mmCIF file of C-alpha atoms and ligand atoms in Angstrom:
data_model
loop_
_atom_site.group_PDB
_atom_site.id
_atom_site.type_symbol
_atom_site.label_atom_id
_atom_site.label_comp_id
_atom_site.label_asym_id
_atom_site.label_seq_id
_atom_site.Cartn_x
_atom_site.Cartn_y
_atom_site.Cartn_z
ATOM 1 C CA UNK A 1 -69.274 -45.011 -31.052
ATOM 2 C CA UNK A 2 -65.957 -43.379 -32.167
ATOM 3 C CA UNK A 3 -63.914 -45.545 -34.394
ATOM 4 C CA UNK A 4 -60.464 -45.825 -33.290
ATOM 5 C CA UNK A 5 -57.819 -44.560 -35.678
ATOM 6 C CA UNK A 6 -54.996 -46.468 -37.722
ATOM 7 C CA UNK A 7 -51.867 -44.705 -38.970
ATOM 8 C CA UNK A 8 -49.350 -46.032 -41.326
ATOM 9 C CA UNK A 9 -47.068 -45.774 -43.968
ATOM 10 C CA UNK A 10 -44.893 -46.244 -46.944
ATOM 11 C CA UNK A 11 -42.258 -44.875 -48.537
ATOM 12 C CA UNK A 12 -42.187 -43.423 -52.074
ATOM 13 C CA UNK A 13 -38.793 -45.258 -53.031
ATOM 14 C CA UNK A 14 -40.498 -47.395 -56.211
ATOM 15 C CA UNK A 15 -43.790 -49.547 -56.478
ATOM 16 C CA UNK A 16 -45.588 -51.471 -54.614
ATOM 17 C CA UNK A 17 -44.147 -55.056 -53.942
ATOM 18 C CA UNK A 18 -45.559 -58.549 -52.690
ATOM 19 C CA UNK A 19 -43.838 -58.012 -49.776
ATOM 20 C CA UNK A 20 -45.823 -54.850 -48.702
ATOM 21 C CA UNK A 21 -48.926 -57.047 -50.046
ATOM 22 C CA UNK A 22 -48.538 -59.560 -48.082
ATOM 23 C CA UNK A 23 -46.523 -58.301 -45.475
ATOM 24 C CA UNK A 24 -48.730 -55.550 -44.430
ATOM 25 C CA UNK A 25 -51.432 -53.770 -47.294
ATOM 26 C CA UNK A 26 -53.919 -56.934 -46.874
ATOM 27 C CA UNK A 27 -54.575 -55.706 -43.582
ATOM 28 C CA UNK A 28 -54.989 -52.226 -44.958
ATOM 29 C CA UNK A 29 -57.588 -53.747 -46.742
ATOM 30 C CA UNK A 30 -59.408 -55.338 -44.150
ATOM 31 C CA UNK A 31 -59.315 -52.402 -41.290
ATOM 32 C CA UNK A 32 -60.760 -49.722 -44.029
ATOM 33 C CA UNK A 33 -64.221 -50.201 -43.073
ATOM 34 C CA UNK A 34 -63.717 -50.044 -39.151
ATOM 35 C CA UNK A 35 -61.054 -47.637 -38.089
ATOM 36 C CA UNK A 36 -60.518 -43.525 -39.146
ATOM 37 C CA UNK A 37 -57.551 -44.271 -41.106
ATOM 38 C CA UNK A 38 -54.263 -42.496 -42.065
ATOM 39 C CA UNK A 39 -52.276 -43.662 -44.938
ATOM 40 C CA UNK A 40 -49.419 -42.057 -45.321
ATOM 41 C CA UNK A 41 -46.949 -41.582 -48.160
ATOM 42 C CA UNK A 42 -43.615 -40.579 -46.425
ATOM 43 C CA UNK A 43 -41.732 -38.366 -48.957
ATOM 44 C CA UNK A 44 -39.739 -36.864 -46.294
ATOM 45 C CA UNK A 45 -38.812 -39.897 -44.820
ATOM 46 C CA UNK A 46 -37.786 -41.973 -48.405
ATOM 47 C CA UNK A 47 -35.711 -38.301 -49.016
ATOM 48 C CA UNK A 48 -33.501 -39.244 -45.615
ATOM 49 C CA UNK A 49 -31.575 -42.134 -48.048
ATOM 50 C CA UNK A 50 -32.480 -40.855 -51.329
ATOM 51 C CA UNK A 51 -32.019 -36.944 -50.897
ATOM 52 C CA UNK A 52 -29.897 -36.872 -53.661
ATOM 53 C CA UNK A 53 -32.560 -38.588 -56.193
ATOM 54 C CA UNK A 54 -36.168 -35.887 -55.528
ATOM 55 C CA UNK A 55 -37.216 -36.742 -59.106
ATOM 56 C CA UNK A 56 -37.859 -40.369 -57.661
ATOM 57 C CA UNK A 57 -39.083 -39.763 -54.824
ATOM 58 C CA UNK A 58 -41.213 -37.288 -56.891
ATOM 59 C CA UNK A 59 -42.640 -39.832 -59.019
ATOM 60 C CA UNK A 60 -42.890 -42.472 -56.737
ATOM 61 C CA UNK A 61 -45.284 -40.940 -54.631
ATOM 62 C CA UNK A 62 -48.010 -40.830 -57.912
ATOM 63 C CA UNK A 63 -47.077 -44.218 -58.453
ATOM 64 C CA UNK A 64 -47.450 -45.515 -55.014
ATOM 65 C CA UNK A 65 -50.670 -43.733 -54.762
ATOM 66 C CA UNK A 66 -52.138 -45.227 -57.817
ATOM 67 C CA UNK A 67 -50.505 -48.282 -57.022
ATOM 68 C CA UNK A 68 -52.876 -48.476 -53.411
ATOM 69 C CA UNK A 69 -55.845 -47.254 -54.989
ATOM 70 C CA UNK A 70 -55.287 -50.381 -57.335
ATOM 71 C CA UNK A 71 -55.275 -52.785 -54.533
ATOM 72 C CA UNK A 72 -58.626 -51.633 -52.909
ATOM 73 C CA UNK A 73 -57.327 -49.038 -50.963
ATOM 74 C CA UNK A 74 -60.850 -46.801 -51.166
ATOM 75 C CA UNK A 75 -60.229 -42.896 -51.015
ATOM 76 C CA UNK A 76 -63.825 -42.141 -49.620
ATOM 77 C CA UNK A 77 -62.784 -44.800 -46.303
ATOM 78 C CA UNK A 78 -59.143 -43.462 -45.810
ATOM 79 C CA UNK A 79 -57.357 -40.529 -45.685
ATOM 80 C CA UNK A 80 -54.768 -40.888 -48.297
ATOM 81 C CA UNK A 81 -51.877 -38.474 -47.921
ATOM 82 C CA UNK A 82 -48.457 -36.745 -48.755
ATOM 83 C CA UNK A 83 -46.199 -36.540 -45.807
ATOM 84 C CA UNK A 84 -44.232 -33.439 -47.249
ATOM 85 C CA UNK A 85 -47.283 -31.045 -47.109
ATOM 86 C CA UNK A 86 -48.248 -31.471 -43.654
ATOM 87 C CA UNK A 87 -45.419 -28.573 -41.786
ATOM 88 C CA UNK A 88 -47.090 -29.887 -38.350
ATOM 89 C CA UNK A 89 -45.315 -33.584 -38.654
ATOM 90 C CA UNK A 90 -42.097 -31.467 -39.345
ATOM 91 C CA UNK A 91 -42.573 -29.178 -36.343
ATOM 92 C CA UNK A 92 -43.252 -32.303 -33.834
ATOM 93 C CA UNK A 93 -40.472 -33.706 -35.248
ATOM 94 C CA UNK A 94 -38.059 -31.171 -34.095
ATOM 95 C CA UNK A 95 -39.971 -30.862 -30.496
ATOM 96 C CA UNK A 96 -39.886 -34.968 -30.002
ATOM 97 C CA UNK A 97 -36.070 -34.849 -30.746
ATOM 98 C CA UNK A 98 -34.640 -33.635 -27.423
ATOM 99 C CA UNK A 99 -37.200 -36.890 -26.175
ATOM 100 C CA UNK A 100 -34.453 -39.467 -27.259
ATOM 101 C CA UNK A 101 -30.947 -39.924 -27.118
ATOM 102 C CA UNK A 102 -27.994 -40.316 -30.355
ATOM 103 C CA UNK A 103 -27.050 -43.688 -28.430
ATOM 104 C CA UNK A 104 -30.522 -45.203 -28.310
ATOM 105 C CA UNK A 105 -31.069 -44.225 -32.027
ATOM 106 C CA UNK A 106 -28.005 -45.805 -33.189
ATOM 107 C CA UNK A 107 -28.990 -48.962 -30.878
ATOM 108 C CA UNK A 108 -32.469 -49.285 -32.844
ATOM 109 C CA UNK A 109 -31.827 -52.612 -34.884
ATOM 110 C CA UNK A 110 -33.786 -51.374 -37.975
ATOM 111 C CA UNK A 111 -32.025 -48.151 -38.282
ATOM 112 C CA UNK A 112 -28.144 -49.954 -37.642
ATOM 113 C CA UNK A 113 -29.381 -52.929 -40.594
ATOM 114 C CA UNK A 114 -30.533 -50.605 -43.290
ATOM 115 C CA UNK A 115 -27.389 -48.210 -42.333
ATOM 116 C CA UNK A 116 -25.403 -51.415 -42.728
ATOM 117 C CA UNK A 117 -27.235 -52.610 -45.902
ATOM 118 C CA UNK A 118 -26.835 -48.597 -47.410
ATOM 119 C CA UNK A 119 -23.003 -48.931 -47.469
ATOM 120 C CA UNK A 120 -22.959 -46.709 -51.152
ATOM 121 C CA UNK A 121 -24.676 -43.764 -49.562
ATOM 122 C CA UNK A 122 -23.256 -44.220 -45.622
ATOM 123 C CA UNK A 123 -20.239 -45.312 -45.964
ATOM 124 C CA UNK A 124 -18.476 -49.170 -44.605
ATOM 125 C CA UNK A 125 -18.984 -49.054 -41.064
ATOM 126 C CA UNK A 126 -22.008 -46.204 -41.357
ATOM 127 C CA UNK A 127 -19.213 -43.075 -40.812
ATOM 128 C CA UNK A 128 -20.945 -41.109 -43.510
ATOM 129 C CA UNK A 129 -24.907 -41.471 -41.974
ATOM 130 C CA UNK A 130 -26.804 -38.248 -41.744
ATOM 131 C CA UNK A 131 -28.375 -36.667 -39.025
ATOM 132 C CA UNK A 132 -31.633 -37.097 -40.888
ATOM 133 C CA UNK A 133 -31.433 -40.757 -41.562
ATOM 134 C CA UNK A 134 -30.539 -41.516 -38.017
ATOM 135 C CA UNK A 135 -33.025 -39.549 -36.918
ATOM 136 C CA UNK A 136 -35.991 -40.551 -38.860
ATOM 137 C CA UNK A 137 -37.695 -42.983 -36.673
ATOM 138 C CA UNK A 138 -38.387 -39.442 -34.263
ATOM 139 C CA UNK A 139 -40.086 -38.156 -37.622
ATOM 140 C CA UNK A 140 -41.701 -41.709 -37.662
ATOM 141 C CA UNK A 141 -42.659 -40.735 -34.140
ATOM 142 C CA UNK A 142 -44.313 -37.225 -35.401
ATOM 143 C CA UNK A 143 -46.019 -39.119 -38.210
ATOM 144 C CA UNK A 144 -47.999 -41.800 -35.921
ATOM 145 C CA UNK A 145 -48.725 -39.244 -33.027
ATOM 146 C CA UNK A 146 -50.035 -36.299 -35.180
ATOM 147 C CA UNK A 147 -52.790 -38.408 -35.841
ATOM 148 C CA UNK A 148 -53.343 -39.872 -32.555
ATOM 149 C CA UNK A 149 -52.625 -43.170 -34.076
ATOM 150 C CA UNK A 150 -54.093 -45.631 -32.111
ATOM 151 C CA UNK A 151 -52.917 -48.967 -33.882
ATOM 152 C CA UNK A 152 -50.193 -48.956 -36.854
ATOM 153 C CA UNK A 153 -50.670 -52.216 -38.971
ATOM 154 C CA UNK A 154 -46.735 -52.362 -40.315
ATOM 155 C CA UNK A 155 -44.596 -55.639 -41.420
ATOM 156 C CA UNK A 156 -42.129 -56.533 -38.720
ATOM 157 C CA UNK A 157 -39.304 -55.024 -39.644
ATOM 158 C CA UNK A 158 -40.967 -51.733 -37.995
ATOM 159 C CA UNK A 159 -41.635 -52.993 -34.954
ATOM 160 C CA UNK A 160 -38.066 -51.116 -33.483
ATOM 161 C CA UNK A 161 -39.773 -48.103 -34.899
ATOM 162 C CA UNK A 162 -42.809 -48.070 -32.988
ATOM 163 C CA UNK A 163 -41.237 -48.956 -30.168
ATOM 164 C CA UNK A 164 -38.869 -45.492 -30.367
ATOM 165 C CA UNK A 165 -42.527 -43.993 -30.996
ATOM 166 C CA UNK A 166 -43.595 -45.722 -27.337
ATOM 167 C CA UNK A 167 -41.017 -44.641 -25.440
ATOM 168 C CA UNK A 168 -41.191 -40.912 -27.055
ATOM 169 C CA UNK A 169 -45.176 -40.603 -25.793
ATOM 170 C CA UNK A 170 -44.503 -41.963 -22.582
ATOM 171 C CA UNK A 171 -41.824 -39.434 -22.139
ATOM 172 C CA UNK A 172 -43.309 -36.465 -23.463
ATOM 173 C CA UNK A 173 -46.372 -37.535 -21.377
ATOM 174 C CA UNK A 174 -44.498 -37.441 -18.289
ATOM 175 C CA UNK A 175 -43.027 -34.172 -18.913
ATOM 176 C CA UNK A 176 -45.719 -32.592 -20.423
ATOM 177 C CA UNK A 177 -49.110 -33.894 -19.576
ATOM 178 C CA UNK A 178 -50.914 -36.746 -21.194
ATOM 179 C CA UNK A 179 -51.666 -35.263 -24.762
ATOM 180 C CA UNK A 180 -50.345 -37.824 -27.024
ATOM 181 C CA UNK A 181 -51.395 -41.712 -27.530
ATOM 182 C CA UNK A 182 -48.921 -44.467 -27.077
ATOM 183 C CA UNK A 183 -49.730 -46.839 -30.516
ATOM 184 C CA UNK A 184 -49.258 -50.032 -30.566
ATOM 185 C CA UNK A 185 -47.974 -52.190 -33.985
ATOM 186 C CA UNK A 186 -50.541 -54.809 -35.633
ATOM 187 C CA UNK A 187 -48.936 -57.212 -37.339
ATOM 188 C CA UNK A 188 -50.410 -59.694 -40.351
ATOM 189 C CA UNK A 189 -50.480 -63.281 -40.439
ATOM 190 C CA UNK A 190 -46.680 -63.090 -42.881
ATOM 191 C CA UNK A 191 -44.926 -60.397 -40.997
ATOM 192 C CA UNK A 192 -42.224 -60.901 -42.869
ATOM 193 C CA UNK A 193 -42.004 -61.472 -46.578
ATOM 194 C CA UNK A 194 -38.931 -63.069 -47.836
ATOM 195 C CA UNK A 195 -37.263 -61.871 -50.884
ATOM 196 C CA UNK A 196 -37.121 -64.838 -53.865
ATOM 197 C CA UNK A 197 -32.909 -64.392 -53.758
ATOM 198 C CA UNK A 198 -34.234 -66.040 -50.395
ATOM 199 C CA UNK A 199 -33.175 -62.636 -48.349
ATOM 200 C CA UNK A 200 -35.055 -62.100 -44.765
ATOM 201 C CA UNK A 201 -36.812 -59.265 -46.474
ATOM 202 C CA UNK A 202 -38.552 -58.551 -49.963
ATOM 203 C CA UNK A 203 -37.285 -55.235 -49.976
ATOM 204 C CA UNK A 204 -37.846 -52.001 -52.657
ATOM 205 C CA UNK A 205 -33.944 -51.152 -51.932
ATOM 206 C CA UNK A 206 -32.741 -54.417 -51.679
ATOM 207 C CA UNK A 207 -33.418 -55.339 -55.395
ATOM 208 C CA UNK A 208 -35.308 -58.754 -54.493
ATOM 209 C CA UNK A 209 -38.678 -56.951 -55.069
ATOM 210 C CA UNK A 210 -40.832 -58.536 -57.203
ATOM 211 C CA UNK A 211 -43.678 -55.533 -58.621
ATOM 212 C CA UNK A 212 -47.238 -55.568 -58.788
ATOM 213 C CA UNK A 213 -46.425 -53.423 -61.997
ATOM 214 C CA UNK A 214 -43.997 -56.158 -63.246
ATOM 215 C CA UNK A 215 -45.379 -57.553 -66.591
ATOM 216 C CA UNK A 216 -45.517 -61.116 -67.335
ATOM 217 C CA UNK A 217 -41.889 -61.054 -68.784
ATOM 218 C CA UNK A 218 -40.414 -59.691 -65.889
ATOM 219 C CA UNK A 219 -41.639 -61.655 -63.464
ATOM 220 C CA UNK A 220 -40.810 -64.530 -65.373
ATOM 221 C CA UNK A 221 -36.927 -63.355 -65.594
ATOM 222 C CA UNK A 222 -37.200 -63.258 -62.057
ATOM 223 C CA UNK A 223 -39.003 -65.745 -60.916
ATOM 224 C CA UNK A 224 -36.407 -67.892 -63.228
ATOM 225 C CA UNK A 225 -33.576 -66.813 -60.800
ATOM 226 C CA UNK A 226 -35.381 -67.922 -57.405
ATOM 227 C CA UNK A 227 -33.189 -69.555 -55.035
ATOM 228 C CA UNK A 228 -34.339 -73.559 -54.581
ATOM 229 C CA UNK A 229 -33.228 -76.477 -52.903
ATOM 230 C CA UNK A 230 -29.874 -76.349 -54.205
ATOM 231 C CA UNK A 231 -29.528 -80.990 -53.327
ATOM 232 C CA UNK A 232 -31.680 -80.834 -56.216
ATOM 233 C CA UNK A 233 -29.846 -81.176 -59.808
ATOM 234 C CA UNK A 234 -31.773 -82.983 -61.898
ATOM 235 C CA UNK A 235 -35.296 -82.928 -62.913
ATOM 236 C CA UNK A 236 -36.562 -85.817 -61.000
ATOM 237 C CA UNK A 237 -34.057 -85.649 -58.019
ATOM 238 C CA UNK A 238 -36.911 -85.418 -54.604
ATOM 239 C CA UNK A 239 -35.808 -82.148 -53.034
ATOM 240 C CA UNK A 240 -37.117 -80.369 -49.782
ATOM 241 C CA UNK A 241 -39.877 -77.512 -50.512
ATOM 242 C CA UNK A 242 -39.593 -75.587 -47.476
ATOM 243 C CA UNK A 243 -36.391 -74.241 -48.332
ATOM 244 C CA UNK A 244 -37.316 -73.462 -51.846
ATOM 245 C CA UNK A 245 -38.335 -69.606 -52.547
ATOM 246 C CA UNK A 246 -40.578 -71.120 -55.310
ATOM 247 C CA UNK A 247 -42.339 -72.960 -53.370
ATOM 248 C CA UNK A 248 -42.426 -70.238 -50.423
ATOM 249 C CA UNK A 249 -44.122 -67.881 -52.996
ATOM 250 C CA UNK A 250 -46.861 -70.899 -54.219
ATOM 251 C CA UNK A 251 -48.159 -70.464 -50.578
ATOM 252 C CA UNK A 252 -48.813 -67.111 -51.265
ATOM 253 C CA UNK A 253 -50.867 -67.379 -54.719
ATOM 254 C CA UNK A 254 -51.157 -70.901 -55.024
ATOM 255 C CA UNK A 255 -53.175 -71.881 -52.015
ATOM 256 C CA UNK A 256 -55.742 -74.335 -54.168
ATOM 257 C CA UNK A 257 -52.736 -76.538 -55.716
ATOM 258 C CA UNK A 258 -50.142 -76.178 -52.919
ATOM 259 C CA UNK A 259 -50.546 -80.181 -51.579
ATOM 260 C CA UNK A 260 -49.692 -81.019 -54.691
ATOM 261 C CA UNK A 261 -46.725 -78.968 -55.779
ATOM 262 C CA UNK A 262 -45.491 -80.020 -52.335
ATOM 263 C CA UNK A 263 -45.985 -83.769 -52.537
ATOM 264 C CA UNK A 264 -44.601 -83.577 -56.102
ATOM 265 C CA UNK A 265 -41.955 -81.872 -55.226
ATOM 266 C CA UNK A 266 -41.200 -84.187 -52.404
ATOM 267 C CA UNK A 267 -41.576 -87.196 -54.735
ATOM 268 C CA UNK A 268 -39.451 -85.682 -57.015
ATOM 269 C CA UNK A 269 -41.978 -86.221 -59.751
ATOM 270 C CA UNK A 270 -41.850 -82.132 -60.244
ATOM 271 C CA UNK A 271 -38.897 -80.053 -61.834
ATOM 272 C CA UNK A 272 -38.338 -76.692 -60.440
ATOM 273 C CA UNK A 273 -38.207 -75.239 -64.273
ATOM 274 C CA UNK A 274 -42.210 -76.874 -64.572
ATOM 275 C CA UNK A 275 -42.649 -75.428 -60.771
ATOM 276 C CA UNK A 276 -41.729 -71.923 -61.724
ATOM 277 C CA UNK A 277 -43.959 -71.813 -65.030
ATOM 278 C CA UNK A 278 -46.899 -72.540 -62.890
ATOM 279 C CA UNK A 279 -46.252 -70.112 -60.318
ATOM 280 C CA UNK A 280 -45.545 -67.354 -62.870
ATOM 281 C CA UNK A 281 -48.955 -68.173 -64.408
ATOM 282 C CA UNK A 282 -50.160 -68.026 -60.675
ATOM 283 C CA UNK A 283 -48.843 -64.433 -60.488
ATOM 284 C CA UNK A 284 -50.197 -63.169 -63.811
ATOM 285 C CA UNK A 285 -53.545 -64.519 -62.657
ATOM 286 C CA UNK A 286 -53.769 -63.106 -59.361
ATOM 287 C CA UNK A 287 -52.586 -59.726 -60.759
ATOM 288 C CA UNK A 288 -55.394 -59.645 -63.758
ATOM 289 C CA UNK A 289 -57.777 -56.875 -61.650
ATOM 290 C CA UNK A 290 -54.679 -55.136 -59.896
ATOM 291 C CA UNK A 291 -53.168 -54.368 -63.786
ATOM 292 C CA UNK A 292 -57.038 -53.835 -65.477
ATOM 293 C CA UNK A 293 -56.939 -50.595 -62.450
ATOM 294 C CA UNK A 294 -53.832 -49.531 -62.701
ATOM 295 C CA UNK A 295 -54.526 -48.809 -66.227
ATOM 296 C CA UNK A 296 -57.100 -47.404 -65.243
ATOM 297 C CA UNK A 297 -55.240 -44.803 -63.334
ATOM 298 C CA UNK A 298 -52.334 -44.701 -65.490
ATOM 299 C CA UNK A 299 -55.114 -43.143 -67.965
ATOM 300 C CA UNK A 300 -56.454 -40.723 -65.189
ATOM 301 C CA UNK A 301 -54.028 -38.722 -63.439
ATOM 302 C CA UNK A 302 -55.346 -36.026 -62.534
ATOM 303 C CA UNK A 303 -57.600 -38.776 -60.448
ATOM 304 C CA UNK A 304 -54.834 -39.394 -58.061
ATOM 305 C CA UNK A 305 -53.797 -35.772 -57.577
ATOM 306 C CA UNK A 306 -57.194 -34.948 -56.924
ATOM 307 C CA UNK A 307 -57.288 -38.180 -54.126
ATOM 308 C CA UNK A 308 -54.045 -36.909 -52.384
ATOM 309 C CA UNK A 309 -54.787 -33.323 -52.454
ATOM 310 C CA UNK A 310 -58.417 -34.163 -50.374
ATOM 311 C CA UNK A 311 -57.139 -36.865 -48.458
ATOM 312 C CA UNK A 312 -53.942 -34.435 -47.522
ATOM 313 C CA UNK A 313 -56.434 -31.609 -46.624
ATOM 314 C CA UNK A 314 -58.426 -34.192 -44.169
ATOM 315 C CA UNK A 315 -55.195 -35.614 -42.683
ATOM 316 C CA UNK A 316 -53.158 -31.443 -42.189
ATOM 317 C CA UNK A 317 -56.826 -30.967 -40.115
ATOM 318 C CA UNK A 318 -56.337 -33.280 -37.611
ATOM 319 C CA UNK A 319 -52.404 -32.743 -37.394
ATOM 320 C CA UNK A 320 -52.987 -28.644 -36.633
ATOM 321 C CA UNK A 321 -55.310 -30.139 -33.447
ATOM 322 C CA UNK A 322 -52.909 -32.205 -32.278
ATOM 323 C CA UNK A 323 -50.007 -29.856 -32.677
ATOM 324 C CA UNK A 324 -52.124 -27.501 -30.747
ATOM 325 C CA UNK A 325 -52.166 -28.973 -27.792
ATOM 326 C CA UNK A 326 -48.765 -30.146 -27.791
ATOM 327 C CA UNK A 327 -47.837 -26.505 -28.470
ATOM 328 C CA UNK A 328 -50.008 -25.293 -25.381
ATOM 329 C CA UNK A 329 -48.114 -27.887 -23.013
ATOM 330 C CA UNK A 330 -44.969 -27.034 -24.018
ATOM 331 C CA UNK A 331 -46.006 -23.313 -23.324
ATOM 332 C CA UNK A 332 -45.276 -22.430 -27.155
ATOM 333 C CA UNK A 333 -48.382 -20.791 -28.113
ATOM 334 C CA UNK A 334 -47.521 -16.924 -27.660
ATOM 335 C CA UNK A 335 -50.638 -15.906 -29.872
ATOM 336 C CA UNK A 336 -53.266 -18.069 -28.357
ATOM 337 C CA UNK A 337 -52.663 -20.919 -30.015
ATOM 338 C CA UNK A 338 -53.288 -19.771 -33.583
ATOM 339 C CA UNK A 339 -49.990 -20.340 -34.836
HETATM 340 P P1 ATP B 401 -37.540 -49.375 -48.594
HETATM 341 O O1 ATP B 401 -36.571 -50.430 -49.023
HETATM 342 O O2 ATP B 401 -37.469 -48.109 -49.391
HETATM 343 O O3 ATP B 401 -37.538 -49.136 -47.092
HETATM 344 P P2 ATP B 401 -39.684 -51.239 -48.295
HETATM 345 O O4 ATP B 401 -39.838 -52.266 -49.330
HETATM 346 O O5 ATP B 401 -39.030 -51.612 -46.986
HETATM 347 O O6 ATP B 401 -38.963 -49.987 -48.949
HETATM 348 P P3 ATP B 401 -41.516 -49.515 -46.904
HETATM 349 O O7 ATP B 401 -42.148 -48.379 -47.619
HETATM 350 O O8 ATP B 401 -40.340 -49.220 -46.023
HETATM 351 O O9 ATP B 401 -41.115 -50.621 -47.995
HETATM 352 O O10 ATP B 401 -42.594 -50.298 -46.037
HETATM 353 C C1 ATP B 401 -43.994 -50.093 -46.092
HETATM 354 C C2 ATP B 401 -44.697 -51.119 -45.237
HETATM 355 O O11 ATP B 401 -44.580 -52.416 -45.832
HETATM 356 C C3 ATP B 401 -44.137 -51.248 -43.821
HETATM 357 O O12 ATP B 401 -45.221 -51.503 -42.941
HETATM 358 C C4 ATP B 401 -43.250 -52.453 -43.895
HETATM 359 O O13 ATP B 401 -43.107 -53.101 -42.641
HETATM 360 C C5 ATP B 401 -44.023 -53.314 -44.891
HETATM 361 N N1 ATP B 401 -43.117 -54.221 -45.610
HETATM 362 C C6 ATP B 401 -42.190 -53.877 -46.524
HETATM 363 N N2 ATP B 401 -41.537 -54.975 -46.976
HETATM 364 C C7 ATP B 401 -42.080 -56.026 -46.316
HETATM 365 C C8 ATP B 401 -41.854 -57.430 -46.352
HETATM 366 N N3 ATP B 401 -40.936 -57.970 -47.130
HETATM 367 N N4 ATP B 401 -42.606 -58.225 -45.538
HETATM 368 C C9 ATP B 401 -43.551 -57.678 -44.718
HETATM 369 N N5 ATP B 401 -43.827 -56.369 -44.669
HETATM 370 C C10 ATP B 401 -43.104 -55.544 -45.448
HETATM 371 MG MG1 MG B 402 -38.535 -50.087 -45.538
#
């Protein structure tokens, strides 16, 4: 039987976080085996708010590759790939934008919070936006449906996203015949990962993020700083866990002891500064075999290069089919399709 296929995505703007973790890359994980799967790293897409900045986009995109491949994402199960080398995702691009109007882009409520949240590069009430940044959720569009995406596990923050990719298909469909696949999101258990300055969002560009590359003294400086119940002042006042980011985060990699910091907390037989200790301790331990790999491919570079470069070559394959046919129903293939 044909497995179905999985795109998704992630920007090269820094490292991997535990908000793309748990958010979304567990599921990565567990869909590897079943599903022909896409992962792309969207270089083209992080350049929309950081076109001024290549070099880190640049870099980012060997880190973030390294930084998967760390986490069990296994080359030989998905295609691993660079968004920038595939001209096909560009050309749909340009054909899906007449498919949507300025008003319903500026309406889409992930695209007007990060413009609002950007207010450096876009200006106070989002005068200065691009074209490009307003526009990326069509690219978004070109990245899923070159692929034929089927499902797109994401956190839920993109869930505006593929819904712009939804309506796209269905109108291109209409027009031009039924060539492309409408996706539909897949969202993990924690949708959302909050941020430990207790933010919606553990963001890369929101500076909440805390790294999977972070060392021990690092996470400790910011695991020191997490917002907590603020009732509580002294050590043994009781306080109330679930609005502590502490004790959000000790759900995450604490799952054994978690009745315990809870009750204790309750009781107020628990200080937050003892709290933290244990969850940074937590951390370390949960990252021991993430760090022992990423050393691993810290050491072997040319490893990754040689993973993107295949998995790139797989993924531009199945992007010049699909352009294909979306070229021959738009009556744009003059030479018989070859171009
Ligand atoms: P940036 O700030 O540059 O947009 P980001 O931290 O939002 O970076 P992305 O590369 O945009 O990361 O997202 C990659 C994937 O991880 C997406 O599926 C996104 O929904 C998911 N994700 C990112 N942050 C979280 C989070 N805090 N909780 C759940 N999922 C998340
Ligand atoms: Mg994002």
């Amino acid at each position: 039987m044909k497995k179905k296929t999985i795109l998704t995505g992630i920007r090269p703007t820094g490292n991997l976080h535990f908000g793309h973790l748990f958010g979304a890359a567990q599921n990565w994980l567990s869909l590897q085996d079943e599903y022909d799967f896409y992962l792309e790293i969207a270089d083209v897409q992080a350049l929309t708010d950081n076109f001024s900045n290549p070099q880190k986009v640049y870099d980012s995109v060997f880190e973030l590759a390294s930084d998967l491949l760390s986490i069990g994402i296994d080359p030989k199960k998905v295609h691993l790939f660079i968004q920038s080398q595939i001209p096909e995702i560009a050309e749909l691009t340009v054909f899906y934008s007449n498919l949507v109007t300025m008003a319903r882009l500026y309406r889409n409520p992930t695209v007007k919070s990060e413009i609002a949240q950007k207010k450096a590069l876009f200006g106070n009430d989002g005068e200065s936006v691009t074209y490009g940044f307003v526009g990326y959720p069509v690219s978004q569009a070109a990245d899923i449906t070159a692929f034929k995406g089927e499902l797109v596990p994401v956190g839920e923050d993109q869930l505006p996203l593929i819904e712009q990719c939804r309506e796209i298909v269905r109108k291109f469909n209409s027009i031009y015949g039924d060539v492309l696949i409408e996706p539909e999101a897949f969202l993990s258990k924690t949708p959302r990962i909050k941020g430990l300055d207790g933010n919606e969002k553990m963001g890369k560009s929101l500076g909440n993020a805390i790294f999977l590359v972070d060392d021990d003294e690092t996470i400790h400086k910011k695991v020191m700083s997490a917002v907590t119940d603020p009732q509580k002042i002294k050590k043994d006042d009781p306080a109330n866990p679930d609005i502590c980011m502490v004790y959000y985060y000790h759900k995450l990699v604490n799952q054994e002891n978690l009745n315990t910091v809870c009750q204790e907390c309750k009781a107020g037989s628990r200080g937050c500064v003892q709290c933290k200790k244990e969850l940074i301790q937590k951390m370390s331990e949960f990252l021991h075999d993430f760090r022992k790999k990423k050393q691993y491919y810290r050491d072997h570079p040319e490893e990754v290069l040689a993973i993107l470069e295949q998995g790139t070559k797989e993924a531009r394959e199945k992007a010049i089919e699909t352009t294909k046919e979306v070229k021959k129903v738009m009556y744009i293939d003059y030479f018989g399709g070859e171009n």
